[in-house]
Amino acid sequence: GENVEQHPSTLSVQEGDSAVIKCTYSDSASNYFPWYKQELGKGPQLIIDIRSNVGEKKDQRIAVTLNKTAKHFSLHITETQPEDSAVYFCAASIGIKAAGNKLTFGGGTRVLVKP
Amino acid sequence: DTGVSQDPRHKITKRGQNVTFRCDPISEHNRLYWYRQTLGQGPEFLTYFQNEAQLEKSRLLSDRFSAERPKGSFSTLEIQRTEQGDSAMYLCASSSFDRHSDVLTFGAGSRLTVL
């Protein structure tokens, strides 16, 4: 089955700096890669996702890049703000409509943005 | 659209007792997923439904676990004869197969503590 590795496990940045989280996956059939943000006491919230036919996607201060050959994808947060402090999870799935979208998650990255 | 609702949010029980969690998905979503998240880890897939049909179960779902979605709307996850190893956050997510089939929306979770 799919295995997703995520690094680093913790990340501390100064407000205004950039944060980068990296993930690798094992199953070359995976074609859907979402990123979730989880705040204390809450469920994971989708912040951005990318599909295998796209190499990069941006949404305001957040961007995700995908390298299918190397089987890795990354989350970039620019101009970090204290409210970006949370645990971030990457995930991967085959995403076949008929088979359901079972996500395999990485271990998470705890991001702390220091004011 | 009130999002995915889970109840109860917290449950403390003694080993050997049975517990049941309820999930109310987003109303137009026909797919419903259960995940388990232990402390410091990413969520792990347990099972999913399309309408009332349970289409896949993870090997993590032992015989003590049963999930139902009788009318294709809300779902319940029951754990019988709880063990301390069952202590975790149980997350429910839903998605719409007909439109954005890959995008899972998670609830806030039900935290189980087994003493």
PDB file of C-alpha atoms in Angstrom:
ATOM      1  CA  GLY A   1       0.000   0.000   0.000  1.00  0.00           C
ATOM      2  CA  GLU A   2       0.836   3.666  -0.122  1.00  0.00           C
ATOM      3  CA  ASN A   3       3.343   5.117   2.341  1.00  0.00           C
ATOM      4  CA  VAL A   4       3.721   8.881   2.850  1.00  0.00           C
ATOM      5  CA  GLU A   5       6.719  10.368   4.653  1.00  0.00           C
ATOM      6  CA  GLN A   6       6.626  13.983   5.830  1.00  0.00           C
ATOM      7  CA  HIS A   7       9.462  16.260   6.966  1.00  0.00           C
ATOM      8  CA  PRO A   8      10.209  18.077   9.151  1.00  0.00           C
ATOM      9  CA  SER A   9       8.114  16.989  12.107  1.00  0.00           C
ATOM     10  CA  THR A  10       8.413  20.432  13.683  1.00  0.00           C
ATOM     11  CA  LEU A  11       9.167  23.786  12.113  1.00  0.00           C
ATOM     12  CA  SER A  12       9.681  27.101  13.849  1.00  0.00           C
ATOM     13  CA  VAL A  13       9.807  30.293  11.762  1.00  0.00           C
ATOM     14  CA  GLN A  14       9.780  34.011  12.379  1.00  0.00           C
ATOM     15  CA  GLU A  15       6.681  35.890  11.341  1.00  0.00           C
ATOM     16  CA  GLY A  16       7.071  37.016   7.758  1.00  0.00           C
ATOM     17  CA  ASP A  17       9.484  34.247   6.802  1.00  0.00           C
ATOM     18  CA  SER A  18       8.616  31.325   4.541  1.00  0.00           C
ATOM     19  CA  ALA A  19       7.875  27.766   5.620  1.00  0.00           C
ATOM     20  CA  VAL A  20       8.423  24.669   3.497  1.00  0.00           C
ATOM     21  CA  ILE A  21       7.146  21.173   4.259  1.00  0.00           C
ATOM     22  CA  LYS A  22       8.148  18.198   2.142  1.00  0.00           C
ATOM     23  CA  CYS A  23       6.479  14.845   1.535  1.00  0.00           C
ATOM     24  CA  THR A  24       7.405  11.739  -0.387  1.00  0.00           C
ATOM     25  CA  TYR A  25       5.079   8.950  -1.450  1.00  0.00           C
ATOM     26  CA  SER A  26       5.693   5.393  -2.557  1.00  0.00           C
ATOM     27  CA  ASP A  27       2.828   4.422  -4.892  1.00  0.00           C
ATOM     28  CA  SER A  28       3.365   5.727  -8.412  1.00  0.00           C
ATOM     29  CA  ALA A  29      -0.370   5.284  -9.041  1.00  0.00           C
ATOM     30  CA  SER A  30      -1.209   8.106  -6.602  1.00  0.00           C
ATOM     31  CA  ASN A  31      -2.573  11.110  -8.426  1.00  0.00           C
ATOM     32  CA  TYR A  32      -4.233  13.315  -5.818  1.00  0.00           C
ATOM     33  CA  PHE A  33      -2.262  15.194  -3.145  1.00  0.00           C
ATOM     34  CA  PRO A  34      -4.129  17.358  -0.625  1.00  0.00           C
ATOM     35  CA  TRP A  35      -2.734  19.344   2.283  1.00  0.00           C
ATOM     36  CA  TYR A  36      -4.678  19.724   5.502  1.00  0.00           C
ATOM     37  CA  LYS A  37      -4.255  22.136   8.409  1.00  0.00           C
ATOM     38  CA  GLN A  38      -5.310  20.979  11.844  1.00  0.00           C
ATOM     39  CA  GLU A  39      -5.692  23.356  14.745  1.00  0.00           C
ATOM     40  CA  LEU A  40      -5.954  22.234  18.328  1.00  0.00           C
ATOM     41  CA  GLY A  41      -9.253  20.545  19.043  1.00  0.00           C
ATOM     42  CA  LYS A  42     -10.415  20.668  15.441  1.00  0.00           C
ATOM     43  CA  GLY A  43     -10.558  18.310  12.516  1.00  0.00           C
ATOM     44  CA  PRO A  44      -8.227  18.619   9.528  1.00  0.00           C
ATOM     45  CA  GLN A  45      -9.192  21.399   7.126  1.00  0.00           C
ATOM     46  CA  LEU A  46      -8.253  21.269   3.454  1.00  0.00           C
ATOM     47  CA  ILE A  47      -6.048  24.212   2.503  1.00  0.00           C
ATOM     48  CA  ILE A  48      -4.891  23.264  -0.975  1.00  0.00           C
ATOM     49  CA  ASP A  49      -4.691  20.221  -3.208  1.00  0.00           C
ATOM     50  CA  ILE A  50      -2.977  19.246  -6.437  1.00  0.00           C
ATOM     51  CA  ARG A  51      -3.575  16.568  -9.009  1.00  0.00           C
ATOM     52  CA  SER A  52      -0.925  14.711 -10.944  1.00  0.00           C
ATOM     53  CA  ASN A  53      -1.553  16.539 -14.201  1.00  0.00           C
ATOM     54  CA  VAL A  54      -0.404  19.797 -12.588  1.00  0.00           C
ATOM     55  CA  GLY A  55       3.115  20.640 -11.423  1.00  0.00           C
ATOM     56  CA  GLU A  56       2.345  23.648  -9.249  1.00  0.00           C
ATOM     57  CA  LYS A  57      -0.664  25.376  -7.747  1.00  0.00           C
ATOM     58  CA  LYS A  58      -0.934  28.631  -5.820  1.00  0.00           C
ATOM     59  CA  ASP A  59      -3.564  30.164  -3.603  1.00  0.00           C
ATOM     60  CA  GLN A  60      -2.556  33.516  -2.128  1.00  0.00           C
ATOM     61  CA  ARG A  61       0.305  32.807   0.316  1.00  0.00           C
ATOM     62  CA  ILE A  62       0.176  29.045  -0.149  1.00  0.00           C
ATOM     63  CA  ALA A  63       1.676  27.031  -2.980  1.00  0.00           C
ATOM     64  CA  VAL A  64       2.163  23.341  -3.619  1.00  0.00           C
ATOM     65  CA  THR A  65       4.623  21.738  -6.036  1.00  0.00           C
ATOM     66  CA  LEU A  66       4.599  18.167  -7.305  1.00  0.00           C
ATOM     67  CA  ASN A  67       7.417  16.143  -8.835  1.00  0.00           C
ATOM     68  CA  LYS A  68       5.912  12.868 -10.054  1.00  0.00           C
ATOM     69  CA  THR A  69       9.206  11.489 -11.270  1.00  0.00           C
ATOM     70  CA  ALA A  70      10.789  11.834  -7.848  1.00  0.00           C
ATOM     71  CA  LYS A  71       7.486  11.092  -6.084  1.00  0.00           C
ATOM     72  CA  HIS A  72       7.599  14.092  -3.826  1.00  0.00           C
ATOM     73  CA  PHE A  73       5.491  17.169  -3.221  1.00  0.00           C
ATOM     74  CA  SER A  74       5.954  20.245  -1.083  1.00  0.00           C
ATOM     75  CA  LEU A  75       3.912  22.934   0.638  1.00  0.00           C
ATOM     76  CA  HIS A  76       5.219  26.493   0.647  1.00  0.00           C
ATOM     77  CA  ILE A  77       3.786  29.169   2.908  1.00  0.00           C
ATOM     78  CA  THR A  78       5.085  32.683   2.317  1.00  0.00           C
ATOM     79  CA  GLU A  79       4.857  35.704   4.611  1.00  0.00           C
ATOM     80  CA  THR A  80       3.904  33.518   7.547  1.00  0.00           C
ATOM     81  CA  GLN A  81       1.571  34.906  10.191  1.00  0.00           C
ATOM     82  CA  PRO A  82       0.891  33.734  13.763  1.00  0.00           C
ATOM     83  CA  GLU A  83      -2.432  32.267  12.648  1.00  0.00           C
ATOM     84  CA  ASP A  84      -0.515  29.881  10.384  1.00  0.00           C
ATOM     85  CA  SER A  85       0.636  28.067  13.528  1.00  0.00           C
ATOM     86  CA  ALA A  86      -0.918  24.599  13.394  1.00  0.00           C
ATOM     87  CA  VAL A  87      -0.183  21.014  12.421  1.00  0.00           C
ATOM     88  CA  TYR A  88      -0.039  20.433   8.672  1.00  0.00           C
ATOM     89  CA  PHE A  89      -0.607  17.059   7.034  1.00  0.00           C
ATOM     90  CA  CYS A  90       0.128  15.984   3.516  1.00  0.00           C
ATOM     91  CA  ALA A  91      -1.771  13.080   1.995  1.00  0.00           C
ATOM     92  CA  ALA A  92      -1.911  11.017  -1.163  1.00  0.00           C
ATOM     93  CA  SER A  93      -4.486   8.844  -2.855  1.00  0.00           C
ATOM     94  CA  ILE A  94      -5.189   7.039  -6.105  1.00  0.00           C
ATOM     95  CA  GLY A  95      -8.406   8.980  -6.200  1.00  0.00           C
ATOM     96  CA  ILE A  96     -10.257   6.645  -8.523  1.00  0.00           C
ATOM     97  CA  LYS A  97     -13.876   7.813  -8.468  1.00  0.00           C
ATOM     98  CA  ALA A  98     -15.353   4.332  -8.482  1.00  0.00           C
ATOM     99  CA  ALA A  99     -13.109   3.124  -5.672  1.00  0.00           C
ATOM    100  CA  GLY A 100     -13.424   5.972  -3.212  1.00  0.00           C
ATOM    101  CA  ASN A 101     -10.790   8.504  -2.230  1.00  0.00           C
ATOM    102  CA  LYS A 102      -8.881   6.825   0.587  1.00  0.00           C
ATOM    103  CA  LEU A 103      -6.221   9.185   1.779  1.00  0.00           C
ATOM    104  CA  THR A 104      -2.881   8.059   3.192  1.00  0.00           C
ATOM    105  CA  PHE A 105      -1.549  10.784   5.465  1.00  0.00           C
ATOM    106  CA  GLY A 106       1.955  11.770   6.421  1.00  0.00           C
ATOM    107  CA  GLY A 107       2.928  12.054  10.065  1.00  0.00           C
ATOM    108  CA  GLY A 108       2.339  15.792  10.264  1.00  0.00           C
ATOM    109  CA  THR A 109       4.439  18.921  10.735  1.00  0.00           C
ATOM    110  CA  ARG A 110       3.894  21.174  13.709  1.00  0.00           C
ATOM    111  CA  VAL A 111       4.483  24.731  12.539  1.00  0.00           C
ATOM    112  CA  LEU A 112       5.097  27.509  15.024  1.00  0.00           C
ATOM    113  CA  VAL A 113       5.208  31.083  13.766  1.00  0.00           C
ATOM    114  CA  LYS A 114       6.943  33.336  16.258  1.00  0.00           C
ATOM    115  CA  PRO A 115       5.849  36.990  16.306  1.00  0.00           C
TER     116      PRO A 115
ATOM    117  CA  ASP B   1     -24.446  23.804   4.982  1.00  0.00           C
ATOM    118  CA  THR B   2     -23.298  23.292   8.560  1.00  0.00           C
ATOM    119  CA  GLY B   3     -20.339  21.071   7.756  1.00  0.00           C
ATOM    120  CA  VAL B   4     -19.688  17.591   9.119  1.00  0.00           C
ATOM    121  CA  SER B   5     -20.995  17.104  12.653  1.00  0.00           C
ATOM    122  CA  GLN B   6     -19.753  14.498  15.100  1.00  0.00           C
ATOM    123  CA  ASP B   7     -21.154  13.489  18.455  1.00  0.00           C
ATOM    124  CA  PRO B   8     -20.049  13.157  21.157  1.00  0.00           C
ATOM    125  CA  ARG B   9     -16.942  15.299  20.977  1.00  0.00           C
ATOM    126  CA  HIS B  10     -15.407  13.532  23.956  1.00  0.00           C
ATOM    127  CA  LYS B  11     -16.066  10.128  25.476  1.00  0.00           C
ATOM    128  CA  ILE B  12     -14.352   8.606  28.490  1.00  0.00           C
ATOM    129  CA  THR B  13     -15.116   4.972  29.143  1.00  0.00           C
ATOM    130  CA  LYS B  14     -13.804   2.026  31.058  1.00  0.00           C
ATOM    131  CA  ARG B  15     -12.129  -0.879  29.363  1.00  0.00           C
ATOM    132  CA  GLY B  16     -14.649  -3.453  28.233  1.00  0.00           C
ATOM    133  CA  GLN B  17     -17.507  -1.032  27.681  1.00  0.00           C
ATOM    134  CA  ASN B  18     -19.150  -0.375  24.329  1.00  0.00           C
ATOM    135  CA  VAL B  19     -19.176   3.082  22.755  1.00  0.00           C
ATOM    136  CA  THR B  20     -20.949   4.540  19.744  1.00  0.00           C
ATOM    137  CA  PHE B  21     -20.081   7.631  17.736  1.00  0.00           C
ATOM    138  CA  ARG B  22     -22.364   9.427  15.321  1.00  0.00           C
ATOM    139  CA  CYS B  23     -21.491  11.389  12.211  1.00  0.00           C
ATOM    140  CA  ASP B  24     -23.781  13.681  10.232  1.00  0.00           C
ATOM    141  CA  PRO B  25     -22.188  14.488   6.861  1.00  0.00           C
ATOM    142  CA  ILE B  26     -22.764  17.507   4.655  1.00  0.00           C
ATOM    143  CA  SER B  27     -26.290  16.974   3.370  1.00  0.00           C
ATOM    144  CA  GLU B  28     -25.597  16.569  -0.340  1.00  0.00           C
ATOM    145  CA  HIS B  29     -22.553  14.341   0.165  1.00  0.00           C
ATOM    146  CA  ASN B  30     -23.107  10.693  -0.659  1.00  0.00           C
ATOM    147  CA  ARG B  31     -19.730   9.383   0.484  1.00  0.00           C
ATOM    148  CA  LEU B  32     -18.774   9.086   4.137  1.00  0.00           C
ATOM    149  CA  TYR B  33     -15.423   8.061   5.584  1.00  0.00           C
ATOM    150  CA  TRP B  34     -14.182   7.127   9.035  1.00  0.00           C
ATOM    151  CA  TYR B  35     -10.567   7.712  10.053  1.00  0.00           C
ATOM    152  CA  ARG B  36      -8.709   7.193  13.306  1.00  0.00           C
ATOM    153  CA  GLN B  37      -6.022   9.569  14.558  1.00  0.00           C
ATOM    154  CA  THR B  38      -3.750   8.754  17.462  1.00  0.00           C
ATOM    155  CA  LEU B  39      -1.784  11.427  19.278  1.00  0.00           C
ATOM    156  CA  GLY B  40       0.967  12.934  17.155  1.00  0.00           C
ATOM    157  CA  GLN B  41       0.082  10.926  14.056  1.00  0.00           C
ATOM    158  CA  GLY B  42      -1.771  11.499  10.827  1.00  0.00           C
ATOM    159  CA  PRO B  43      -5.289  10.113  10.345  1.00  0.00           C
ATOM    160  CA  GLU B  44      -5.594   6.478   9.239  1.00  0.00           C
ATOM    161  CA  PHE B  45      -8.384   5.223   6.996  1.00  0.00           C
ATOM    162  CA  LEU B  46     -10.880   2.847   8.623  1.00  0.00           C
ATOM    163  CA  THR B  47     -13.864   2.485   6.289  1.00  0.00           C
ATOM    164  CA  TYR B  48     -16.084   4.301   3.813  1.00  0.00           C
ATOM    165  CA  PHE B  49     -19.644   4.285   2.550  1.00  0.00           C
ATOM    166  CA  GLN B  50     -21.229   5.297  -0.673  1.00  0.00           C
ATOM    167  CA  ASN B  51     -24.831   6.020   0.209  1.00  0.00           C
ATOM    168  CA  GLU B  52     -25.764   3.148   2.546  1.00  0.00           C
ATOM    169  CA  ALA B  53     -23.267   0.637   1.139  1.00  0.00           C
ATOM    170  CA  GLN B  54     -20.045   0.013   3.060  1.00  0.00           C
ATOM    171  CA  LEU B  55     -17.589  -0.419   0.213  1.00  0.00           C
ATOM    172  CA  GLU B  56     -14.267  -0.922   1.949  1.00  0.00           C
ATOM    173  CA  LYS B  57     -12.876  -1.671   5.375  1.00  0.00           C
ATOM    174  CA  SER B  58      -9.282  -1.329   6.505  1.00  0.00           C
ATOM    175  CA  ARG B  59      -7.595  -4.194   8.292  1.00  0.00           C
ATOM    176  CA  LEU B  60      -7.349  -1.729  11.200  1.00  0.00           C
ATOM    177  CA  LEU B  61     -11.084  -2.275  11.679  1.00  0.00           C
ATOM    178  CA  SER B  62     -11.122  -5.328  13.926  1.00  0.00           C
ATOM    179  CA  ASP B  63     -14.194  -7.453  14.626  1.00  0.00           C
ATOM    180  CA  ARG B  64     -14.965  -5.240  17.611  1.00  0.00           C
ATOM    181  CA  PHE B  65     -15.624  -2.311  15.297  1.00  0.00           C
ATOM    182  CA  SER B  66     -18.782  -1.911  13.262  1.00  0.00           C
ATOM    183  CA  ALA B  67     -19.974   0.980  11.171  1.00  0.00           C
ATOM    184  CA  GLU B  68     -23.352   1.586   9.645  1.00  0.00           C
ATOM    185  CA  ARG B  69     -25.050   4.140   7.464  1.00  0.00           C
ATOM    186  CA  PRO B  70     -28.590   2.770   7.374  1.00  0.00           C
ATOM    187  CA  LYS B  71     -30.349   5.412   5.298  1.00  0.00           C
ATOM    188  CA  GLY B  72     -27.413   6.839   3.452  1.00  0.00           C
ATOM    189  CA  SER B  73     -27.344   9.932   5.642  1.00  0.00           C
ATOM    190  CA  PHE B  74     -25.814   9.802   9.140  1.00  0.00           C
ATOM    191  CA  SER B  75     -23.398   7.067  10.161  1.00  0.00           C
ATOM    192  CA  THR B  76     -22.514   5.369  13.432  1.00  0.00           C
ATOM    193  CA  LEU B  77     -19.260   3.757  14.490  1.00  0.00           C
ATOM    194  CA  GLU B  78     -19.536   1.308  17.366  1.00  0.00           C
ATOM    195  CA  ILE B  79     -16.647  -0.151  19.294  1.00  0.00           C
ATOM    196  CA  GLN B  80     -17.433  -3.150  21.428  1.00  0.00           C
ATOM    197  CA  ARG B  81     -15.397  -4.306  24.443  1.00  0.00           C
ATOM    198  CA  THR B  82     -13.139  -1.264  24.278  1.00  0.00           C
ATOM    199  CA  GLU B  83      -9.418  -1.632  24.932  1.00  0.00           C
ATOM    200  CA  GLN B  84      -6.906   1.005  25.984  1.00  0.00           C
ATOM    201  CA  GLY B  85      -5.409   0.844  22.510  1.00  0.00           C
ATOM    202  CA  ASP B  86      -8.687   2.155  21.108  1.00  0.00           C
ATOM    203  CA  SER B  87      -8.000   5.546  22.674  1.00  0.00           C
ATOM    204  CA  ALA B  88      -7.824   7.949  19.745  1.00  0.00           C
ATOM    205  CA  MET B  89      -9.653  10.660  17.838  1.00  0.00           C
ATOM    206  CA  TYR B  90     -12.248   9.207  15.493  1.00  0.00           C
ATOM    207  CA  LEU B  91     -12.728  11.480  12.502  1.00  0.00           C
ATOM    208  CA  CYS B  92     -15.567  11.439  10.027  1.00  0.00           C
ATOM    209  CA  ALA B  93     -15.326  12.974   6.571  1.00  0.00           C
ATOM    210  CA  SER B  94     -17.717  13.269   3.654  1.00  0.00           C
ATOM    211  CA  SER B  95     -17.469  13.980  -0.046  1.00  0.00           C
ATOM    212  CA  SER B  96     -19.707  14.297  -3.048  1.00  0.00           C
ATOM    213  CA  PHE B  97     -19.145  11.556  -5.609  1.00  0.00           C
ATOM    214  CA  ASP B  98     -21.089  13.372  -8.249  1.00  0.00           C
ATOM    215  CA  ARG B  99     -19.222  16.649  -8.196  1.00  0.00           C
ATOM    216  CA  HIS B 100     -15.987  17.089  -6.251  1.00  0.00           C
ATOM    217  CA  SER B 101     -15.419  13.437  -5.643  1.00  0.00           C
ATOM    218  CA  ASP B 102     -11.900  13.727  -4.346  1.00  0.00           C
ATOM    219  CA  VAL B 103     -12.363  16.477  -1.775  1.00  0.00           C
ATOM    220  CA  LEU B 104     -12.924  15.230   1.756  1.00  0.00           C
ATOM    221  CA  THR B 105     -14.381  17.547   4.377  1.00  0.00           C
ATOM    222  CA  PHE B 106     -13.617  16.446   7.917  1.00  0.00           C
ATOM    223  CA  GLY B 107     -15.579  16.894  11.096  1.00  0.00           C
ATOM    224  CA  ALA B 108     -14.042  17.988  14.386  1.00  0.00           C
ATOM    225  CA  GLY B 109     -13.781  14.396  15.579  1.00  0.00           C
ATOM    226  CA  SER B 110     -14.840  12.342  18.582  1.00  0.00           C
ATOM    227  CA  ARG B 111     -12.077  11.811  21.114  1.00  0.00           C
ATOM    228  CA  LEU B 112     -12.193   8.476  22.925  1.00  0.00           C
ATOM    229  CA  THR B 113     -10.311   7.811  26.141  1.00  0.00           C
ATOM    230  CA  VAL B 114     -10.396   4.248  27.452  1.00  0.00           C
ATOM    231  CA  LEU B 115      -9.359   3.906  31.099  1.00  0.00           C
TER     232      LEU B 115
END
